[in-house]
Amino acid sequence: MRPFDTVVVVDWSAGKRAGPTPQKDAIWLGITREGGSLEPRYCRSRRDAEQALELLISQETVAGRRVLCTFDFPFGYPTGFTRHVTGSDDPFVLWDWFEAQITDAEDGSNNRYDVAENLNQMFDGIGPFWGKSHEDSWPDLPYRKAGISFDLFAEKRSCEGLSKAASSCFQMAFPPTVGGQVMMGLPTLNRLRRMTGACVWPFETWHDADVVFAEIWPGVIEKAVKSRLAQDGAEQIRDRVQVQLLADALARLPVSRLAEHMTDVPPIAREEGWIFGAGISDELNALAVAVSSVRNDCFALPQGVHWTPVDEALTMLRERLLPVTTTETVPLAQATGRIAAVDVTAMRANPPLPNTAVDGYGFAGGCGDGTHRWPLMKERAAAGDVPITVPHGMAIRVLTGAAVPEGVDTVILQEDVTVEEGHITFHGSLKQGSNVRRAGEDVQAGDVVLASGRIVTPADLALLAATGVSHVSVRKPLRVGVLSTGDELVEAGEPTTSGQIYDANRPMLLAMLARLNHQAVDLGRAPDDRDGLRAKLDAAAGQVDAIITSGGASAGDEDHVSALLEEAGAMGIWRIAMKPGRPLALGLWREVPVFGLPGNPVAAMVCALVFARPALAQLAGAEWAVPQGFDVPAAFEKRKKAGRREYLRARIREGRVEVFASEGSGRISGLSWAEGLVELSEPAQDIRAGDLVRFIPFGSFGL
Ligand code: AMP
Ligand code: MG
């Protein structure tokens, strides 16, 4: 089966039109496209939601993306109900019936209780519909369930026994008011089905359909929702979290499991409908939990390996870390340096119309050798003018950037013509199409102009603006805490005793994170003491998405960072075949990734650039970026051990790369002296002056 590229989860509502501020119990759309979650959509009314869904589905299908759109209300009633009301067993006949009966005003007021009452009048005895907003209205709609016999058909559908959704389509009021949702949902669903050509699961053959509608019960991922809400705090809107997590979980369900589950429904589902995900709640929960947190084993290293090559370590990080940030939409002016959350497509071609590339004269067709004389119109075409029509055989004055007039496809440079009263003359040949820029020669409408995961540059803003894009969906910044560890550390400017040194790593790392467009959070210093450090990490875990520590990362007595991470489980001491860089301690503290860098400032900076930088970018939602270097003749000589990669502080002078005189890991002056790093590959041993070596400027690391 073809996988679904876009998954939509709709949290429906039977209520009145909601206010402009996003709130719970309104309609929410969770959308995951090609694995990335979009900002959930808040819809104030059913009409808004219907429009938004129609637009979304048509956009997705135009772009060739297959859509699974799920709704949180029943698509059918218990067996027997439909026949009694419509004379048919076909659920779509009932959908048509509801579409004809239900009225739904712009403000959300509607006639659902009247329709329920009318339905009750079709049956002998009391019910089956019950529950209403006013006890004294609608006499044929009982206020309570007592006395309803449910003898013609069951109170609930078969699938409702399977899931814990204990709701009945006949209950019109008091939570869970599923009955109202169905009545206020089916008309919309029926229209959307017509407008988009969607296939409805499990009523129709859905295997090859471009758009599939299915019924879902969001309660299946309650566990994941609870844990996310506990993390995110009170300001989060439950419905919003729920639709997003569920869309993400469905999108991550392996396609074979999805197909299996969609195929595996009993015959009764053809009439009653079925709840997608009813039997696989644990699986969906696990997927949703995984989305909301980092994989537990993301820092585990293969057993028995002593020295991991740099590239292998990087590949592991790349494969195991997922974005943890949410998204927001910002105007272009605020988008530079931010990470695009979705692919953005051109709203309009560039150029939108053919236009002239020079100041000159336009006419139709090319010219052969010889002298040419064109009568000249008195009008002219300048940039911004609406194109006029030039009669055949005439020329017109055109200025750079003007849309070429109708009847013109060729422009001659003004320097090449002689202008006389009422006509122009020039010599020599000119090819048809000269000096005219074709419409869309740069970008066509619908082309991707900004790829998801890209860090937006000033040049991107030009492209976005030129193609009519005014806002982009970007990732919220990753919050990264920085903590220095060591009893010897003092803040610069504070008094010291002998044996103490100033904390150099923290200001460096905080500034580095700010340059990388993360939200740097200063966590201060922690002593070499396990409880103190634990308290610091505990406090930090609630307020940041990742933590960088320096010091205490190896396996000595005072290396408490690695000891604590080990104690917490899910941690790896990474012995990487690299210099500088003693073991790195990578682990999770309360599900927050911790990068335990070595204490030596040189090693701390190099490890931060080589490992923490790409890993944090990935957590932030950016594409994996390899820092680009180039080969430059060496101005130095060096012997090194084969089998490990080395990074040297370096800079280019007069076309050759020089390295800092000392390789000492504590030589902070060398960091400041350098303008980049020389990267010596694992096999390299003997480097002589003039040999080409790889130089990576700090700019390539984003500094
Ligand atoms: P550690 O990794 O904790 O064994 O520290 C290695 C070396 O780096 C020791 O000489 C520390 O004093 C030094 N060091 C650790 N943290 C910092 C820091 N934040 N600023 C400057 N030097 C540090
Ligand atoms: Mg230390």
XYZ file of C-alpha atoms and ligand atoms in Angstrom:
727
model
C 0.000 0.000 0.000
C 1.138 3.535 -0.741
C 1.921 5.291 2.552
C 0.010 8.372 3.603
C 2.110 11.523 3.200
C -0.189 13.726 5.196
C -2.187 12.728 8.253
C -4.911 14.975 9.634
C -6.680 14.522 12.948
C -9.901 16.486 13.410
C -11.236 17.141 16.883
C -14.875 18.008 16.131
C -17.340 20.043 18.162
C -21.107 20.373 18.204
C -20.927 23.721 19.996
C -21.415 27.376 19.124
C -18.844 29.459 17.245
C -15.799 29.959 19.506
C -13.866 33.173 20.172
C -10.760 34.361 18.334
C -8.363 33.141 21.029
C -7.537 29.453 20.642
C -9.325 27.455 23.344
C -10.324 23.944 24.170
C -13.624 22.400 23.033
C -13.429 24.259 19.738
C -12.420 22.450 16.554
C -8.753 21.589 16.198
C -6.876 20.090 13.269
C -3.625 18.238 13.904
C -1.563 17.923 10.735
C 1.581 15.903 10.102
C 3.056 16.188 6.640
C 5.898 13.983 5.499
C 6.808 13.164 9.064
C 6.900 16.760 10.317
C 4.125 18.185 12.422
C 2.598 21.468 11.366
C 1.199 24.015 13.778
C -2.233 22.646 14.803
C -5.073 24.661 13.259
C -7.662 26.249 15.468
C -11.081 26.606 13.798
C -13.683 28.840 15.370
C -16.658 27.177 13.733
C -17.708 24.142 11.746
C -17.868 26.317 8.641
C -14.284 27.482 9.179
C -13.215 23.892 9.693
C -15.005 22.662 6.596
C -13.356 25.341 4.488
C -9.941 24.756 6.014
C -10.221 21.021 5.409
C -11.361 21.409 1.848
C -8.474 23.750 1.108
C -5.926 21.604 2.895
C -7.016 18.406 1.180
C -7.006 19.995 -2.249
C -3.553 21.513 -1.648
C -2.190 18.170 -0.575
C -3.643 16.271 -3.504
C -2.417 18.878 -5.996
C 1.056 18.419 -4.524
C 0.717 14.655 -5.029
C 0.507 13.852 -1.329
C -1.760 11.038 -0.138
C -4.012 12.107 2.732
C -5.466 10.233 5.684
C -8.006 12.468 7.401
C -9.470 11.211 10.655
C -12.458 12.523 12.621
C -13.349 11.932 16.250
C -17.030 11.045 15.852
C -18.869 7.920 14.691
C -19.469 7.554 10.969
C -22.457 5.240 11.527
C -25.104 3.999 13.943
C -25.743 0.535 15.418
C -26.965 -2.013 12.861
C -30.638 -1.640 12.033
C -30.944 2.080 12.744
C -30.171 3.244 9.207
C -32.722 0.883 7.631
C -35.437 2.013 10.025
C -34.855 5.678 9.201
C -34.046 5.546 5.477
C -35.181 2.133 4.247
C -31.606 1.333 3.223
C -28.560 -0.215 4.928
C -26.217 2.135 3.098
C -24.632 4.498 5.610
C -24.227 7.177 2.912
C -28.009 7.307 2.472
C -28.157 8.248 6.142
C -25.402 10.866 5.611
C -27.533 12.404 2.844
C -30.541 12.311 5.149
C -28.689 14.239 7.870
C -27.280 16.705 5.387
C -30.846 17.497 4.286
C -32.226 17.777 7.854
C -29.530 19.611 9.771
C -29.319 23.402 9.762
C -26.162 25.019 11.043
C -25.879 28.821 11.193
C -22.691 30.882 11.001
C -22.770 31.424 14.770
C -23.045 27.674 15.310
C -26.673 27.605 16.424
C -28.356 24.523 14.988
C -31.398 22.233 15.107
C -29.838 19.031 16.412
C -32.333 18.563 19.249
C -35.234 19.058 16.808
C -33.776 16.442 14.496
C -33.253 14.029 17.408
C -36.868 14.596 18.451
C -38.100 13.962 14.875
C -36.075 10.768 14.777
C -37.588 9.593 18.058
C -41.063 10.110 16.543
C -40.179 7.485 13.926
C -39.841 4.838 16.651
C -42.375 3.288 19.002
C -41.910 3.859 22.713
C -39.317 6.175 24.264
C -36.024 7.160 22.582
C -33.670 5.997 21.229
C -32.210 9.556 21.399
C -32.016 11.185 24.811
C -30.400 14.156 26.542
C -31.008 17.856 25.827
C -29.946 21.306 26.926
C -33.322 22.329 28.398
C -35.333 19.835 30.380
C -38.676 21.418 29.384
C -38.205 21.638 25.612
C -38.521 18.923 22.945
C -41.168 16.700 24.640
C -40.373 13.671 22.470
C -36.702 13.792 23.386
C -36.327 12.419 26.935
C -33.954 14.192 29.296
C -32.632 10.961 30.766
C -31.912 7.508 29.439
C -34.177 5.663 31.888
C -36.918 3.675 30.141
C -35.308 3.396 26.704
C -35.302 -0.277 25.718
C -32.892 -0.448 22.736
C -34.653 -3.562 21.414
C -34.553 -2.807 17.649
C -30.835 -2.186 17.755
C -28.040 -1.974 20.308
C -27.285 1.162 22.299
C -23.711 1.077 21.064
C -21.917 -0.095 17.948
C -19.758 -3.238 17.976
C -16.492 -1.309 17.830
C -17.404 0.679 20.911
C -17.117 -2.490 22.944
C -13.507 -2.830 21.773
C -12.243 0.592 22.669
C -12.761 2.222 25.992
C -14.844 4.920 24.319
C -18.008 4.240 26.269
C -20.086 6.720 24.326
C -23.344 6.187 22.461
C -24.529 7.947 19.307
C -27.941 8.304 20.951
C -26.728 10.473 23.802
C -27.370 14.098 22.789
C -26.200 15.935 25.921
C -23.906 15.636 28.950
C -20.299 14.626 28.261
C -19.402 12.673 26.236
C -22.005 14.167 23.913
C -21.208 12.032 20.939
C -24.777 12.125 19.590
C -24.582 15.846 18.831
C -21.140 15.529 17.273
C -22.359 12.864 14.841
C -25.324 14.928 13.715
C -23.266 18.091 13.370
C -20.417 16.177 11.749
C -21.959 13.909 9.136
C -23.300 16.765 6.924
C -19.812 18.294 6.751
C -18.261 14.921 6.105
C -20.760 14.259 3.336
C -19.946 17.565 1.624
C -16.196 17.081 2.024
C -16.499 13.603 0.599
C -18.218 14.985 -2.498
C -15.849 17.926 -2.889
C -12.604 16.035 -2.417
C -13.522 12.608 -3.802
C -12.393 11.057 -0.525
C -12.969 7.375 0.168
C -14.548 6.545 3.501
C -13.050 3.723 5.515
C -14.353 1.063 6.069
C -17.460 1.653 3.918
C -15.555 1.852 0.624
C -12.509 0.350 -1.048
C -9.832 2.686 0.190
C -6.581 0.940 -0.855
C -5.742 3.153 -3.813
C -7.628 6.287 -2.821
C -5.693 9.552 -2.700
C -7.791 10.760 0.202
C -9.165 8.475 2.910
C -11.526 9.483 5.718
C -11.534 7.394 8.871
C -13.067 7.559 12.297
C -10.731 7.771 15.260
C -11.012 8.002 19.009
C -8.395 10.421 20.419
C -8.662 8.783 23.836
C -6.405 5.997 22.510
C -3.362 8.152 23.205
C -4.481 9.480 26.582
C -1.273 8.306 28.280
C 0.938 10.170 25.854
C -1.215 13.278 26.079
C -1.043 13.275 29.880
C 2.712 13.013 29.911
C 3.093 15.782 27.336
C 0.763 18.059 29.287
C 2.730 17.379 32.452
C 5.893 18.470 30.622
C 4.472 21.520 28.922
C 2.614 23.028 31.830
C -0.756 24.577 32.325
C -0.811 27.028 29.434
C -1.085 24.201 26.900
C -4.478 23.490 25.370
C -5.312 19.823 25.727
C -7.170 19.457 22.406
C -4.270 21.043 20.587
C -1.720 18.683 22.116
C -3.989 15.733 21.516
C -4.557 16.301 17.790
C -0.891 16.963 17.159
C 0.380 13.911 19.036
C -2.217 11.678 17.435
C -1.406 12.900 13.929
C 2.289 12.327 14.645
C 1.652 8.850 16.026
C -0.511 7.829 13.060
C 2.091 9.175 10.656
C 4.732 7.044 12.344
C 2.740 3.837 12.295
C 4.581 1.528 9.884
C 2.635 1.329 6.647
C 2.309 -2.460 6.887
C 0.708 -2.168 10.348
C -1.595 0.527 9.115
C -2.748 -1.570 6.155
C -3.171 -4.614 8.384
C -5.250 -2.705 10.856
C -7.399 -1.072 8.195
C -8.081 -4.410 6.531
C -8.839 -6.229 9.741
C -12.446 -5.172 10.393
C -15.550 -7.374 10.772
C -18.354 -7.261 8.164
C -20.609 -5.317 10.523
C -18.278 -2.335 10.108
C -19.634 -1.858 6.570
C -22.803 -0.497 8.080
C -21.823 0.738 11.544
C -18.406 2.126 10.796
C -15.344 1.250 12.846
C -12.907 3.093 15.071
C -9.466 3.267 13.557
C -6.894 2.389 16.184
C -9.421 0.636 18.415
C -7.308 -2.498 18.844
C -3.864 -0.914 18.785
C -4.082 1.646 21.518
C -0.806 0.506 23.141
C 1.052 0.763 19.886
C -0.267 4.242 19.142
C 0.459 5.379 22.678
C 4.022 4.186 22.420
C 4.453 6.036 19.128
C 2.933 9.186 20.575
C 5.138 8.994 23.661
C 8.167 8.487 21.452
C 7.267 11.585 19.477
C 7.026 13.680 22.585
C 10.318 12.551 24.001
C 13.717 11.522 22.842
C 14.354 7.862 22.236
C 15.569 6.182 25.357
C 18.434 4.426 23.697
C 19.583 7.365 21.591
C 22.964 7.528 23.252
C 23.627 3.827 23.636
C 26.776 2.668 21.922
C 27.356 -0.672 20.283
C 28.699 -3.216 22.754
C 32.368 -4.044 22.764
C 33.554 -1.078 20.735
C 36.351 0.869 22.362
C 37.048 3.763 20.099
C 34.249 4.961 17.901
C 35.246 6.819 14.737
C 33.923 10.384 14.555
C 31.726 9.742 11.516
C 30.158 6.696 13.091
C 29.315 8.655 16.227
C 27.804 11.402 14.089
C 25.715 8.936 12.105
C 24.326 7.522 15.335
C 23.300 10.963 16.533
C 21.798 11.759 13.177
C 19.702 8.614 13.086
C 18.508 8.711 16.656
C 17.629 12.292 17.422
C 14.273 13.726 16.398
C 13.039 17.304 16.530
C 11.541 18.168 19.911
C 10.461 21.734 19.211
C 6.989 22.963 18.396
C 6.230 25.419 15.618
C 4.877 28.910 15.161
C 4.104 31.114 12.184
C 6.036 34.358 11.823
C 6.160 37.173 9.256
C 9.176 37.214 6.928
C 10.842 40.034 8.840
C 11.214 37.748 11.853
C 12.202 34.614 9.997
C 15.971 34.919 9.474
C 17.994 32.422 11.423
C 14.850 30.422 12.215
C 14.305 26.838 11.040
C 11.593 26.224 8.440
C 9.070 23.761 9.881
C 7.511 22.738 6.563
C 8.259 22.917 2.876
C 7.132 26.325 1.662
C 5.929 26.614 -1.930
C 5.869 29.652 -4.229
C 2.480 31.369 -4.272
C 3.352 32.903 -7.630
C 5.927 32.477 -10.395
C 9.031 34.624 -10.623
C 8.896 36.582 -12.824
C 5.105 36.506 -12.840
C 4.963 37.913 -16.383
C 7.586 38.087 -19.138
C 9.526 41.321 -18.640
C 12.338 43.238 -20.218
C 15.874 42.848 -18.900
C 17.131 46.168 -20.365
C 16.065 49.667 -21.357
C 15.286 49.583 -25.086
C 12.585 48.978 -27.668
C 10.277 45.992 -27.933
C 8.586 44.427 -30.954
C 7.522 41.017 -32.225
C 9.942 38.525 -33.707
C 13.667 38.427 -34.463
C 15.474 40.251 -37.283
C 17.941 38.998 -39.871
C 20.999 40.890 -41.203
C 20.550 44.311 -42.754
C 18.940 47.553 -41.704
C 15.638 47.517 -39.838
C 13.178 50.301 -39.408
C 10.265 50.046 -36.980
C 7.507 52.623 -36.560
C 7.376 53.609 -32.884
C 4.242 53.909 -30.748
C 4.057 57.003 -28.608
C 3.176 54.989 -25.482
C 5.898 53.433 -23.407
C 6.052 50.490 -20.979
C 7.719 50.994 -17.605
C 8.025 48.731 -14.570
C 4.676 48.393 -12.834
C 2.590 49.336 -15.904
C -0.222 47.002 -16.839
C 0.808 45.510 -20.229
C -0.874 47.237 -23.198
C -1.206 45.780 -26.709
C 1.286 46.674 -29.435
C -0.106 46.360 -32.972
C 1.718 44.053 -35.342
C 4.666 45.751 -37.050
C 5.096 48.441 -34.394
C 7.785 48.918 -31.727
C 7.386 50.395 -28.254
C 9.752 52.058 -25.815
C 10.364 49.694 -22.843
C 12.191 50.235 -19.553
C 13.958 47.603 -17.462
C 11.576 45.479 -15.419
C 8.483 46.411 -17.448
C 6.121 43.538 -18.212
C 6.476 43.160 -21.978
C 3.340 44.403 -23.741
C 1.034 42.038 -25.621
C 2.449 41.489 -29.105
C 6.074 41.963 -27.985
C 8.560 39.126 -27.460
C 11.902 40.690 -28.340
C 13.730 43.770 -27.024
C 16.678 45.622 -28.519
C 19.071 47.617 -26.336
C 18.554 51.375 -26.560
C 22.300 51.804 -27.266
C 21.909 49.824 -30.490
C 19.197 51.928 -32.136
C 18.858 55.354 -33.659
C 15.653 57.085 -32.687
C 14.119 59.453 -35.187
C 10.748 61.141 -35.395
C 8.190 58.328 -35.043
C 10.477 55.370 -35.686
C 13.646 53.532 -34.719
C 16.383 52.174 -36.965
C 19.106 49.610 -36.274
C 21.499 47.329 -38.152
C 22.275 43.645 -37.846
C 20.450 40.566 -36.640
C 18.603 40.008 -33.373
C 17.288 36.668 -32.153
C 13.636 36.374 -31.236
C 13.261 36.504 -27.437
C 16.427 38.604 -26.920
C 16.562 40.585 -23.672
C 13.237 39.236 -22.450
C 12.946 37.260 -19.249
C 10.392 34.479 -19.576
C 7.555 34.178 -17.058
C 8.505 31.620 -14.416
C 12.043 31.199 -15.811
C 13.320 31.506 -12.252
C 10.599 29.843 -10.170
C 7.214 28.388 -11.054
C 4.194 28.760 -8.781
C 4.077 25.712 -6.502
C 7.840 25.094 -6.563
C 9.388 24.523 -3.153
C 11.184 27.748 -2.304
C 12.105 26.859 1.268
C 12.694 23.283 2.358
C 11.620 22.078 5.775
C 14.615 22.070 8.118
C 16.448 24.877 6.378
C 17.771 27.744 8.431
C 16.297 30.824 6.795
C 18.860 33.214 5.293
C 18.460 36.829 4.161
C 18.589 35.571 0.557
C 15.726 33.172 1.321
C 13.642 36.167 2.360
C 14.165 37.679 -1.104
C 12.999 34.455 -2.743
C 10.020 34.052 -0.411
C 8.908 37.660 -0.843
C 9.360 37.538 -4.619
C 7.121 34.498 -4.821
C 4.394 36.030 -2.685
C 5.072 34.291 0.632
C 4.534 36.624 3.579
C 4.622 34.232 6.545
C 6.484 31.040 7.279
C 5.975 28.280 9.774
C 9.162 27.954 11.807
C 10.364 25.958 14.780
C 10.311 27.568 18.188
C 13.900 27.906 19.407
C 15.455 24.983 21.204
C 16.141 25.848 24.832
C 19.625 24.724 25.751
C 21.002 24.987 29.253
C 24.715 25.418 29.960
C 26.227 24.188 33.207
C 29.861 24.271 34.290
C 31.054 21.739 36.816
C 34.074 21.772 39.084
C 34.940 22.880 42.623
C 37.794 24.948 41.239
C 35.589 27.283 39.213
C 34.880 30.921 40.066
C 33.027 33.582 38.089
C 35.329 36.063 36.343
C 35.525 39.188 38.484
C 34.928 37.356 41.742
C 37.705 36.994 44.311
C 39.696 33.784 44.045
C 41.796 31.746 46.390
C 44.818 29.916 45.137
C 43.837 26.749 43.357
C 40.770 28.348 41.836
C 40.334 29.302 38.193
C 37.783 31.353 36.328
C 34.954 29.630 34.505
C 35.885 30.071 30.853
C 33.623 27.485 29.233
C 30.256 28.846 30.231
C 30.495 32.261 28.585
C 31.933 30.596 25.477
C 29.217 27.945 25.240
C 26.374 30.363 25.984
C 27.594 32.716 23.260
C 28.053 29.832 20.856
C 24.465 28.662 21.379
C 23.155 32.168 20.852
C 25.063 32.345 17.553
C 23.495 29.041 16.557
C 20.047 30.598 17.176
C 19.179 28.442 20.129
C 17.768 29.901 23.295
C 20.749 29.706 25.621
C 19.846 29.261 29.278
C 22.515 29.932 31.885
C 22.403 27.163 34.489
C 25.392 28.499 36.386
C 27.968 26.295 38.061
C 27.717 23.059 40.008
C 30.240 21.804 42.542
C 31.963 18.428 42.295
C 29.340 16.841 44.471
C 26.732 14.406 43.337
C 23.723 15.777 45.202
C 24.424 19.353 44.213
C 24.770 18.368 40.589
C 21.648 16.213 40.723
C 19.630 19.119 42.075
C 20.927 21.356 39.276
C 20.029 18.830 36.585
C 16.594 18.209 38.098
C 15.815 21.899 38.102
C 17.102 22.303 34.562
C 15.183 19.358 33.113
C 11.884 21.156 33.592
C 12.927 24.309 31.779
C 15.168 23.321 28.849
C 15.128 20.914 25.889
C 18.807 19.960 26.127
C 21.697 20.501 28.508
C 25.378 21.057 27.834
C 27.741 20.537 30.716
C 31.484 20.923 30.795
C 33.868 19.089 33.086
C 33.433 15.912 35.055
C 32.667 13.837 32.001
C 35.192 11.033 32.211
C 35.453 8.144 34.596
C 37.475 9.593 37.488
C 36.480 10.041 41.157
C 35.333 13.589 40.635
C 33.603 12.957 37.332
C 30.089 13.304 38.602
C 28.365 14.165 35.331
C 29.177 10.789 33.815
C 28.460 9.011 37.111
C 25.015 10.574 37.439
C 24.075 9.943 33.825
C 25.158 6.375 34.239
C 23.057 6.089 37.372
C 20.048 7.433 35.433
C 20.530 4.779 32.767
C 20.229 5.467 29.023
C 23.702 6.844 28.860
C 26.832 6.231 26.925
C 30.405 7.174 27.664
C 31.566 7.843 24.178
C 35.199 7.061 23.621
C 35.668 8.744 20.327
C 38.748 8.285 18.209
C 39.442 11.987 18.164
C 41.841 14.568 19.533
C 41.128 16.754 21.399
C 38.311 15.204 23.354
C 38.521 12.775 26.182
C 35.379 10.728 26.665
C 32.164 12.553 26.070
C 29.281 11.735 28.379
C 26.013 11.625 26.504
C 22.838 10.689 28.290
C 19.289 11.528 29.164
C 18.341 13.235 32.374
C 14.558 13.017 32.836
C 14.234 12.594 29.077
C 16.345 15.689 28.375
C 19.473 14.982 26.334
C 22.678 15.932 28.140
C 25.941 16.559 26.316
C 28.708 16.172 28.849
C 31.721 17.911 27.330
C 35.269 17.639 28.640
C 36.381 20.454 30.941
C 39.399 21.645 29.035
C 38.240 24.700 27.099
C 39.840 23.621 23.825
C 38.326 20.156 24.007
C 35.025 21.633 25.168
C 34.835 23.938 22.173
C 35.919 21.377 19.590
C 33.534 18.731 20.932
C 30.730 21.275 21.060
C 31.316 22.185 17.417
C 31.806 18.671 16.127
C 29.105 16.818 18.131
C 26.778 19.070 20.084
C 26.220 21.514 17.221
C 24.732 19.059 14.690
C 22.901 17.108 17.396
C 21.269 20.255 18.766
C 20.387 21.372 15.255
C 18.600 18.080 14.712
C 16.712 18.389 18.018
C 15.760 21.910 16.988
C 14.275 20.624 13.726
C 17.015 21.711 11.337
C 18.392 19.527 8.607
C 21.677 17.794 9.366
C 24.417 20.090 8.145
C 27.988 19.004 7.512
C 30.342 21.975 8.034
C 31.893 22.758 4.680
C 35.669 23.013 4.542
C 38.180 23.315 1.746
C 41.670 22.037 1.052
C 44.491 24.501 1.555
C 48.296 23.996 1.466
C 49.702 23.536 4.961
C 52.114 26.104 6.384
C 53.100 23.590 9.085
C 54.568 20.136 9.558
C 53.190 17.490 11.850
C 53.335 13.806 12.687
C 50.209 12.152 14.044
C 48.937 8.749 15.062
C 46.968 6.965 12.374
C 43.476 5.817 13.358
C 42.148 8.918 15.038
C 40.908 12.226 13.744
C 42.568 15.406 14.919
C 41.362 18.972 15.000
C 43.913 21.790 15.221
C 43.296 25.464 15.885
C 44.108 27.149 12.604
C 43.830 30.189 10.358
C 44.684 31.075 6.774
C 47.407 33.567 5.967
C 48.629 34.231 2.417
C 46.846 31.240 0.986
C 48.344 28.745 3.427
C 46.892 27.364 6.615
C 48.860 27.817 9.811
C 48.183 26.120 13.128
C 48.611 27.359 16.685
C 52.060 26.794 18.072
C 50.886 24.592 20.938
C 48.361 21.775 20.871
C 47.875 22.041 24.653
C 44.223 21.545 25.517
C 44.288 24.292 28.121
C 45.698 26.944 25.795
C 42.688 29.194 25.553
C 44.658 31.895 23.748
C 44.946 29.538 20.781
C 41.155 29.307 20.503
C 40.917 33.036 20.316
C 43.824 33.221 17.861
C 42.250 30.684 15.511
C 39.734 31.410 12.754
C 38.813 27.807 12.125
C 39.955 24.225 12.548
C 42.197 22.012 10.492
C 40.712 18.539 10.266
C 43.252 15.760 9.831
C 41.612 12.547 8.701
C 42.050 9.219 10.492
C 44.615 7.681 8.108
C 46.829 10.819 7.896
C 50.245 10.449 9.577
C 52.887 12.692 8.097
C 51.885 16.177 7.096
C 54.495 18.273 5.341
C 54.496 21.951 4.445
C 52.634 22.411 1.169
C 50.433 19.298 1.593
C 46.744 19.986 1.130
C 44.848 19.833 4.413
C 41.165 20.396 5.139
C 40.409 23.791 6.727
C 36.961 24.429 8.187
C 36.351 28.090 9.037
C 34.420 28.787 12.235
C 31.799 30.339 9.948
C 31.073 26.911 8.516
C 30.117 25.802 12.014
C 27.703 28.710 12.194
C 29.890 30.878 14.457
P 37.568 17.887 33.971
O 37.030 17.498 32.636
O 36.499 18.280 34.938
O 38.494 16.875 34.527
O 38.440 19.201 33.736
C 39.572 19.192 32.916
C 40.326 20.486 33.039
O 39.507 21.548 32.524
C 40.650 20.868 34.457
O 41.947 21.441 34.439
C 39.635 21.890 34.804
O 40.060 22.803 35.774
C 39.416 22.585 33.502
N 38.081 23.140 33.444
C 36.944 22.475 33.713
N 35.878 23.282 33.566
C 36.368 24.479 33.191
C 35.773 25.727 32.900
N 34.427 25.878 32.944
N 36.551 26.764 32.545
C 37.894 26.595 32.480
N 38.516 25.455 32.742
C 37.776 24.394 33.107
Mg 36.359 18.757 36.969
